[in-house]
């Protein structure tokens, strides 16, 4: 079980990820809107989640599990940024659709990670 400050940080991150997911699934979202939303997600991760003190967790197992999720979330956020760059570069409608689907899958993975780390 995570302490309340940890839980709140992951809930904030998850809410931002869900907002980005909703924006991505809208018909023809502006790339600038998606980029701004991604920057907000990255800022929350950097300022809230990655700065959480894991030593305050109840057990070493909780600390290890939380650290593993933080690492995976960080990796997925970097890949998400790359996916968004590829989406911006896409010109053909089929490619745009494929890139948006890829973005949606990555966002769903990140949302699941946030849920899992919260317990």
XYZ file of N, CA and C in Angstrom:
357
model
N 0.844 -1.186 0.000
C 0.000 0.000 0.000
C 0.889 1.251 0.000
N 0.638 2.132 -0.916
C 1.432 3.355 -1.020
C 0.957 4.406 -0.026
N 1.884 5.211 0.502
C 1.477 6.351 1.331
C 0.686 7.348 0.475
N -0.103 8.162 1.127
C -0.994 9.091 0.418
C -0.260 10.038 -0.548
N 0.887 10.639 -0.175
C 1.573 11.508 -1.144
C 1.987 10.763 -2.428
N 2.412 9.524 -2.275
C 2.780 8.713 -3.433
C 1.549 8.453 -4.301
N 0.475 8.077 -3.649
C -0.758 7.767 -4.374
C -1.261 8.991 -5.146
N -1.214 10.152 -4.498
C -1.681 11.376 -5.152
C -0.836 11.726 -6.373
N 0.475 11.521 -6.264
C 1.361 11.813 -7.400
C 1.042 10.912 -8.587
N 0.849 9.628 -8.310
C 0.526 8.696 -9.395
C -0.873 8.963 -9.955
N -1.799 9.401 -9.108
C -3.140 9.739 -9.603
C -3.092 10.959 -10.513
N -2.272 11.947 -10.163
C -2.113 13.134 -11.015
C -1.536 12.743 -12.368
N -0.504 11.895 -12.335
C 0.104 11.434 -13.585
C -0.904 10.661 -14.422
N -1.660 9.788 -13.774
C -2.646 8.982 -14.486
C -3.735 9.865 -15.101
N -4.174 10.886 -14.384
C -5.202 11.793 -14.912
C -4.691 12.526 -16.154
N -3.437 12.971 -16.115
C -2.857 13.648 -17.285
C -2.719 12.696 -18.461
N -2.323 11.468 -18.178
C -2.218 10.465 -19.241
C -3.581 10.187 -19.862
N -4.614 10.124 -19.039
C -5.961 9.881 -19.562
C -6.440 11.054 -20.412
N -6.076 12.267 -20.012
C -6.422 13.446 -20.814
C -5.740 13.376 -22.179
N -4.460 13.027 -22.177
C -3.725 12.885 -23.439
C -4.327 11.778 -24.294
N -4.732 10.692 -23.667
C -5.360 9.581 -24.400
C -6.668 10.043 -25.042
N -7.448 10.804 -24.308
C -8.712 11.335 -24.841
C -8.453 12.272 -26.017
N -7.462 13.145 -25.871
C -7.109 14.051 -26.969
C -6.688 13.276 -28.211
N -5.923 12.221 -28.010
C -5.424 11.420 -29.125
C -6.556 10.694 -29.850
N -7.587 10.312 -29.139
C -8.674 9.563 -29.767
C -9.715 10.467 -30.420
N -9.617 11.778 -30.195
C -10.527 12.697 -30.881
C -10.211 12.714 -32.372
N -11.150 13.143 -33.142
C -10.940 13.232 -34.590
C -9.985 14.373 -34.896
N -8.862 14.041 -35.520
C -7.861 15.010 -35.967
C -7.404 16.002 -34.894
N -6.781 15.510 -33.825
C -6.278 16.450 -32.818
C -5.097 17.235 -33.378
N -4.950 18.446 -32.952
C -3.813 19.267 -33.366
C -2.547 18.703 -32.731
N -1.492 18.508 -33.504
C -0.235 18.018 -32.932
C 0.284 18.906 -31.804
N 0.109 20.208 -31.922
C 0.578 21.125 -30.881
C -0.150 20.863 -29.559
N -1.414 20.505 -29.631
C -2.189 20.186 -28.432
C -1.658 18.919 -27.780
N -1.355 17.915 -28.606
C -0.804 16.665 -28.086
C 0.570 16.897 -27.455
N 1.393 17.719 -28.097
C 2.727 18.017 -27.577
C 2.620 18.735 -26.228
N 1.724 19.706 -26.131
C 1.540 20.444 -24.878
C 1.075 19.510 -23.763
N 0.175 18.618 -24.089
C -0.318 17.664 -23.104
C 0.788 16.705 -22.673
N 1.597 16.256 -23.615
C 2.718 15.378 -23.280
C 3.725 16.104 -22.391
N 3.973 17.366 -22.661
C 4.894 18.137 -21.826
C 4.382 18.238 -20.395
N 3.067 18.366 -20.246
C 2.470 18.415 -18.914
C 2.659 17.071 -18.204
N 2.472 15.973 -18.922
C 2.683 14.641 -18.363
C 4.131 14.489 -17.909
N 5.062 14.884 -18.769
C 6.485 14.769 -18.441
C 6.849 15.635 -17.237
N 6.251 16.799 -17.143
C 6.524 17.687 -16.019
C 6.034 17.065 -14.712
N 4.851 16.484 -14.726
C 4.328 15.834 -13.518
C 5.220 14.667 -13.118
N 5.668 13.899 -14.100
C 6.552 12.786 -13.775
C 7.847 13.297 -13.143
N 8.436 14.316 -13.747
C 9.727 14.838 -13.258
C 9.608 15.528 -11.904
N 8.559 16.309 -11.710
C 8.460 17.109 -10.486
C 7.799 16.373 -9.333
N 6.960 15.385 -9.628
C 6.240 14.711 -8.547
C 6.658 13.250 -8.385
N 6.521 12.468 -9.433
C 6.705 11.021 -9.317
C 8.169 10.634 -9.131
N 9.042 11.151 -9.965
C 10.443 10.724 -9.887
C 11.145 11.223 -8.627
N 10.573 12.191 -7.961
C 11.175 12.734 -6.741
C 10.634 12.098 -5.467
N 9.743 11.147 -5.604
C 9.186 10.486 -4.424
C 10.277 9.711 -3.695
N 10.267 9.801 -2.395
C 11.234 9.056 -1.590
C 10.729 7.624 -1.421
N 11.423 6.700 -2.043
C 10.996 5.301 -1.990
C 11.429 4.632 -0.701
N 12.370 5.228 0.029
C 12.838 4.640 1.279
C 11.763 4.672 2.365
N 10.746 5.517 2.182
C 9.686 5.629 3.191
C 8.606 4.566 3.029
N 8.722 3.738 2.013
C 7.714 2.702 1.801
C 7.819 1.629 2.876
N 6.722 0.910 3.078
C 6.607 -0.040 4.181
C 7.629 -1.167 4.133
N 7.964 -1.648 2.958
C 8.884 -2.791 2.880
C 9.844 -2.622 1.703
N 10.887 -3.413 1.738
C 11.855 -3.407 0.641
C 11.207 -3.884 -0.653
N 10.266 -4.804 -0.538
C 9.563 -5.305 -1.723
C 8.743 -4.191 -2.368
N 8.075 -3.371 -1.538
C 7.308 -2.240 -2.068
C 8.237 -1.238 -2.747
N 9.384 -1.006 -2.119
C 10.360 -0.084 -2.689
C 10.851 -0.585 -4.049
N 11.165 -1.848 -4.120
C 11.657 -2.443 -5.370
C 10.586 -2.394 -6.461
N 9.348 -2.718 -6.091
C 8.234 -2.706 -7.055
C 8.003 -1.286 -7.582
N 8.027 -0.323 -6.674
C 7.798 1.074 -7.067
C 8.926 1.570 -7.968
N 10.155 1.218 -7.627
C 11.304 1.628 -8.428
C 11.214 1.025 -9.837
N 10.795 -0.228 -9.914
C 10.651 -0.888 -11.222
C 9.590 -0.183 -12.072
N 8.466 0.177 -11.460
C 7.421 0.884 -12.208
C 7.890 2.273 -12.634
N 8.610 2.971 -11.764
C 9.122 4.287 -12.142
C 10.047 4.181 -13.348
N 10.893 3.159 -13.343
C 11.811 2.951 -14.458
C 11.051 2.680 -15.745
N 10.053 1.812 -15.672
C 9.254 1.485 -16.856
C 8.454 2.689 -17.349
N 7.892 3.456 -16.427
C 7.128 4.650 -16.817
C 8.051 5.650 -17.498
N 9.239 5.832 -16.945
C 10.201 6.751 -17.560
C 10.551 6.309 -18.978
N 10.804 5.022 -19.154
C 11.139 4.479 -20.478
C 9.976 4.682 -21.450
N 8.771 4.363 -21.009
C 7.589 4.496 -21.866
C 7.320 5.959 -22.221
N 7.597 6.880 -21.309
C 7.407 8.298 -21.615
C 8.375 8.766 -22.696
N 9.602 8.275 -22.652
C 10.559 8.611 -23.713
C 10.091 8.048 -25.050
N 9.594 6.819 -25.036
C 9.089 6.216 -26.274
C 7.836 6.937 -26.767
N 7.017 7.393 -25.836
C 5.815 8.149 -26.191
C 6.194 9.442 -26.906
N 7.225 10.106 -26.423
C 7.698 11.338 -27.074
C 8.179 11.040 -28.487
N 8.878 9.930 -28.654
C 9.339 9.544 -29.995
C 8.145 9.228 -30.897
N 7.157 8.516 -30.365
C 5.952 8.203 -31.145
C 5.246 9.480 -31.598
N 5.212 10.468 -30.724
C 4.560 11.734 -31.072
C 5.332 12.457 -32.169
N 6.655 12.382 -32.127
C 7.465 12.964 -33.213
C 7.161 12.275 -34.541
N 7.059 10.950 -34.516
C 6.721 10.203 -35.729
C 5.329 10.570 -36.227
N 4.395 10.796 -35.306
C 3.044 11.201 -35.694
C 3.080 12.561 -36.378
N 3.855 13.487 -35.831
C 3.951 14.815 -36.431
C 4.555 14.755 -37.829
N 5.455 13.807 -38.059
C 6.118 13.695 -39.358
C 5.276 12.938 -40.385
N 4.278 12.226 -39.946
C 3.457 11.409 -40.846
C 2.641 12.301 -41.780
N 2.586 11.905 -43.035
C 1.840 12.672 -44.039
C 0.649 11.892 -44.593
N 0.826 10.625 -44.831
C -0.265 9.805 -45.380
C -1.302 9.521 -44.291
N -2.579 9.544 -44.668
C -3.632 9.259 -43.684
C -3.472 7.889 -43.016
N -3.012 6.894 -43.779
C -2.826 5.558 -43.198
C -1.733 5.577 -42.131
N -0.672 6.317 -42.413
C 0.442 6.411 -41.471
C 0.015 7.171 -40.223
N -0.737 8.234 -40.403
C -1.240 9.006 -39.268
C -2.090 8.107 -38.380
N -2.968 7.335 -38.994
C -3.832 6.423 -38.244
C -3.001 5.394 -37.470
N -1.986 4.862 -38.123
C -1.114 3.871 -37.489
C -0.360 4.487 -36.304
N 0.147 5.686 -36.487
C 0.899 6.364 -35.417
C -0.004 6.702 -34.237
N -1.228 7.113 -34.539
C -2.172 7.421 -33.451
C -2.548 6.161 -32.685
N -2.667 5.047 -33.380
C -2.956 3.773 -32.707
C -1.780 3.378 -31.812
N -0.568 3.587 -32.303
C 0.632 3.296 -31.521
C 0.680 4.170 -30.265
N 0.348 5.436 -30.434
C 0.303 6.371 -29.319
C -0.731 5.914 -28.295
N -1.891 5.496 -28.767
C -2.956 5.033 -27.870
C -2.516 3.805 -27.079
N -1.851 2.869 -27.736
C -1.375 1.668 -27.034
C -0.358 2.032 -25.957
N 0.548 2.923 -26.273
C 1.564 3.320 -25.297
C 0.905 4.024 -24.112
N -0.083 4.877 -24.385
C -0.792 5.568 -23.304
C -1.557 4.589 -22.417
N -2.177 3.587 -23.031
C -2.890 2.574 -22.248
C -1.927 1.812 -21.344
N -0.739 1.518 -21.845
C 0.282 0.840 -21.034
C 0.674 1.716 -19.847
N 0.905 2.984 -20.093
C 1.281 3.895 -19.016
C 0.177 4.026 -17.964
N -1.055 4.085 -18.412
C -2.188 4.184 -17.489
C -2.276 2.918 -16.636
N -2.052 1.759 -17.256
C -2.051 0.491 -16.497
C -0.923 0.473 -15.473
N 0.249 0.978 -15.842
C 1.368 1.044 -14.896
C 1.008 1.911 -13.692
N 0.386 3.037 -13.947
C -0.015 3.925 -12.832
C -1.012 3.231 -11.918
N -1.960 2.528 -12.491
C -2.941 1.791 -11.689
C -2.259 0.684 -10.886
N -1.351 -0.041 -11.526
C -0.688 -1.159 -10.870
C 0.181 -0.692 -9.710
N 0.899 0.392 -9.881
C 1.779 0.856 -8.814
C 0.983 1.365 -7.612
N -0.235 1.815 -7.854
C -1.080 2.277 -6.764
C -1.680 1.115 -5.968
N -1.581 -0.063 -6.523
C -2.077 -1.242 -5.794
C -3.300 -1.729 -6.402
